[in-house]
Amino acid sequence: MIAIYPGSFDPVTCGHLDIIERATGVFDHVIVAVARNLEKQPLFTVEERMELLRQACGHLKNVSVDCFDGLTVDYAREKGAKVLIRSLRAVSDFEYELQMALMNKRLNPDVETLFMMTSAEYSFLSSSLVKELAYLGTSVNGLVPKCVEEKLLAKLRMSRAGG
Ligand code: ADP
């Protein structure tokens, strides 16, 4: 069975990677799909986010990385996937995730959203917090894959040099 793990992944963190790794043990194939239209001002382009995901997931055989425009359920139909994976860190995620899951169910009743709980060690972790730490010059070692850490530093150096 194919599952889609959709998100912004701006950038992928160890929390996302943990979900991807666990999902590969449950599903035959996991498509990690970067949504093109979620965030107005992402730090990384869709292509950069996909490249980082590819590097971070290089050790996983049944994972592919892709991107999509428009509705996630339409993308799922196109890929022949009946499952969307999302995950929950805290109660604060619940309201938004429930709303999205119910809307997606209404849009396409054949697609199920399945939730995986975060691992305890990553429950506090988010892409935006990682970006904030990096911006403030604090190490993000252990919070993101090595390739993301390097790219984050390079990106911030570039934006500081460019103004
Ligand atoms: P969104 O898709 O809402 O823009 P993300 O791309 O950050 O957000 O996340 C995609 C999915 O991964 C969401 O279901 C989110 O709750 C989940 N997620 C984000 N950070 C973590 C984490 N540290 N641990 C587990 N799941 C996470």
Coordinates of C-alpha atoms and ligand atoms in Angstrom, one line a residue:
M1 CA 0.0 0.0 0.0
I2 CA 1.2 3.5 -0.9
A3 CA 1.0 6.3 1.6
I4 CA 1.6 10.0 1.1
Y5 CA 3.3 12.2 3.7
P6 CA 2.4 15.7 2.6
G7 CA 3.8 18.9 4.2
S8 CA 5.8 22.0 3.8
F9 CA 9.1 20.5 5.1
D10 CA 10.7 24.0 5.2
P11 CA 13.1 22.4 6.1
V12 CA 12.8 18.7 7.0
T13 CA 13.6 18.1 10.7
C14 CA 14.6 15.0 12.7
G15 CA 10.9 14.8 13.8
H16 CA 9.7 14.5 10.2
L17 CA 12.4 12.0 9.4
D18 CA 11.4 9.9 12.4
I19 CA 7.8 9.8 11.1
I20 CA 9.1 8.9 7.6
E21 CA 11.3 6.1 8.9
R22 CA 8.5 4.6 11.0
A23 CA 6.0 4.9 8.1
T24 CA 8.3 2.9 5.9
G25 CA 7.9 0.0 8.3
V26 CA 4.2 0.1 7.9
F27 CA 3.6 0.9 4.2
D28 CA 5.1 -0.6 1.0
H29 CA 5.9 2.8 -0.3
V30 CA 5.9 6.3 1.2
I31 CA 5.8 9.4 -1.0
V32 CA 7.0 12.4 0.8
A33 CA 5.3 15.3 -1.0
V34 CA 6.2 18.9 -0.7
A35 CA 3.2 21.1 -1.1
R36 CA 3.9 24.1 -3.3
N37 CA 1.1 26.3 -2.1
L38 CA 1.2 26.1 1.7
E39 CA 3.5 28.8 2.9
K40 CA 3.7 32.3 1.5
Q41 CA 7.3 33.0 2.5
P42 CA 9.2 29.8 2.8
L43 CA 13.0 30.0 3.5
F44 CA 13.8 27.2 1.1
T45 CA 12.4 26.8 -2.5
V46 CA 10.4 23.7 -3.2
E47 CA 13.4 22.3 -5.2
E48 CA 15.7 22.9 -2.3
R49 CA 13.3 21.3 0.2
M50 CA 13.0 18.2 -2.1
E51 CA 16.7 17.9 -2.5
L52 CA 17.2 18.0 1.3
L53 CA 14.5 15.4 1.7
R54 CA 16.2 13.2 -0.9
Q55 CA 19.5 13.4 1.0
A56 CA 17.9 12.9 4.4
C57 CA 15.9 9.8 3.1
G58 CA 18.8 8.4 1.1
H59 CA 19.1 5.3 3.4
L60 CA 15.4 4.4 2.9
K61 CA 14.6 2.2 0.0
N62 CA 10.8 2.5 -0.1
V63 CA 10.6 6.3 0.0
S64 CA 10.3 8.8 -2.9
V65 CA 10.2 12.5 -2.8
D66 CA 7.9 14.6 -5.0
C67 CA 6.0 17.9 -5.0
F68 CA 2.5 18.9 -5.9
D69 CA 0.2 21.8 -6.5
G70 CA -3.5 22.0 -5.5
L71 CA -5.5 19.6 -3.4
T72 CA -3.7 16.8 -1.5
V73 CA -6.5 14.4 -2.2
D74 CA -6.3 15.0 -5.9
Y75 CA -2.6 14.3 -5.8
A76 CA -3.3 11.1 -3.8
R77 CA -5.7 10.0 -6.4
E78 CA -3.2 10.7 -9.2
K79 CA -0.6 8.5 -7.4
G80 CA -3.1 5.7 -6.5
A81 CA -2.6 6.3 -2.8
K82 CA -5.5 5.8 -0.3
V83 CA -3.6 7.0 2.8
L84 CA -2.3 10.4 3.9
I85 CA 0.0 10.4 6.9
R86 CA 0.0 13.3 9.2
S87 CA 1.4 13.5 12.7
L88 CA 0.6 15.0 16.0
R89 CA 3.0 16.6 18.5
A90 CA 0.7 18.2 21.0
V91 CA -2.9 19.0 21.6
S92 CA -2.3 22.3 19.8
D93 CA -1.8 20.3 16.5
F94 CA -5.1 18.5 16.9
E95 CA -7.6 21.2 15.9
Y96 CA -6.0 22.1 12.6
E97 CA -5.2 18.4 11.8
L98 CA -8.8 17.4 12.5
Q99 CA -10.2 20.2 10.4
M100 CA -7.9 19.2 7.5
A101 CA -8.7 15.5 7.8
L102 CA -12.4 16.1 7.8
M103 CA -12.2 18.5 4.8
N104 CA -10.1 16.0 2.9
K105 CA -12.6 13.2 3.8
R106 CA -15.4 15.4 2.4
L107 CA -13.4 16.1 -0.8
N108 CA -12.5 12.5 -1.3
P109 CA -14.1 9.8 1.0
D110 CA -11.8 7.1 -0.5
V111 CA -8.7 8.7 1.1
E112 CA -8.0 8.1 4.8
T113 CA -5.8 10.3 6.9
L114 CA -3.8 8.3 9.4
F115 CA -2.0 9.9 12.3
M116 CA 1.2 8.9 13.9
M117 CA 2.3 10.3 17.2
T118 CA 5.6 12.1 17.4
S119 CA 8.4 10.4 19.2
A120 CA 8.8 12.0 22.6
E121 CA 12.3 13.3 21.9
Y122 CA 11.0 15.4 18.9
S123 CA 7.7 16.5 20.3
F124 CA 8.9 20.1 20.8
L125 CA 10.5 20.3 17.4
S126 CA 9.2 22.3 14.5
S127 CA 10.6 23.7 11.2
S128 CA 9.9 27.3 12.3
L129 CA 11.6 26.8 15.7
V130 CA 14.7 25.4 13.9
K131 CA 14.8 28.4 11.5
E132 CA 14.5 30.8 14.5
L133 CA 17.4 29.1 16.4
A134 CA 19.6 29.1 13.3
Y135 CA 18.7 32.7 12.7
L136 CA 19.8 33.6 16.2
G137 CA 23.1 31.8 15.7
T138 CA 22.2 28.8 17.9
S139 CA 23.3 25.3 16.9
V140 CA 20.6 23.1 15.5
N141 CA 22.8 20.0 15.7
G142 CA 20.7 16.9 16.5
L143 CA 17.5 18.6 15.5
V144 CA 17.8 18.4 11.8
P145 CA 19.7 16.0 9.4
K146 CA 23.3 17.1 8.8
C147 CA 22.6 18.2 5.2
V148 CA 19.9 20.6 6.5
E149 CA 22.2 22.0 9.1
E150 CA 24.8 22.9 6.5
K151 CA 22.2 24.3 4.0
L152 CA 20.6 26.4 6.8
L153 CA 24.0 28.0 7.7
A154 CA 24.8 28.6 4.1
K155 CA 21.4 30.2 3.4
L156 CA 21.6 32.5 6.4
R157 CA 25.2 33.5 5.5
M158 CA 23.9 34.3 2.0
S159 CA 20.9 36.3 3.2
R160 CA 23.2 38.3 5.6
A161 CA 25.7 39.0 2.8
G162 CA 23.0 40.0 0.4
G163 CA 21.0 42.1 2.9
Ligands
ADP1 P1 2.6 21.6 7.5 O1 2.4 20.5 6.6 O2 1.4 21.8 8.5 O3 3.0 22.9 6.9 P2 5.1 20.5 8.3 O4 5.6 20.4 6.9 O5 6.1 21.0 9.3 O6 3.8 21.3 8.5 O7 4.7 19.1 8.9 C1 4.1 18.0 8.1 C2 3.6 17.0 9.1 O8 4.6 16.6 10.0 C3 2.5 17.6 10.0 O9 1.5 16.6 10.2 C4 3.2 17.9 11.3 O10 2.3 17.8 12.4 C5 4.2 16.8 11.3 N1 5.4 17.2 12.1 C6 6.1 18.4 12.1 N2 7.1 18.4 13.0 C7 7.0 17.2 13.6 C8 7.8 16.6 14.7 N3 8.8 17.2 15.3 N4 7.5 15.3 15.1 C9 6.5 14.7 14.4 N5 5.7 15.2 13.5 C10 6.0 16.4 13.1

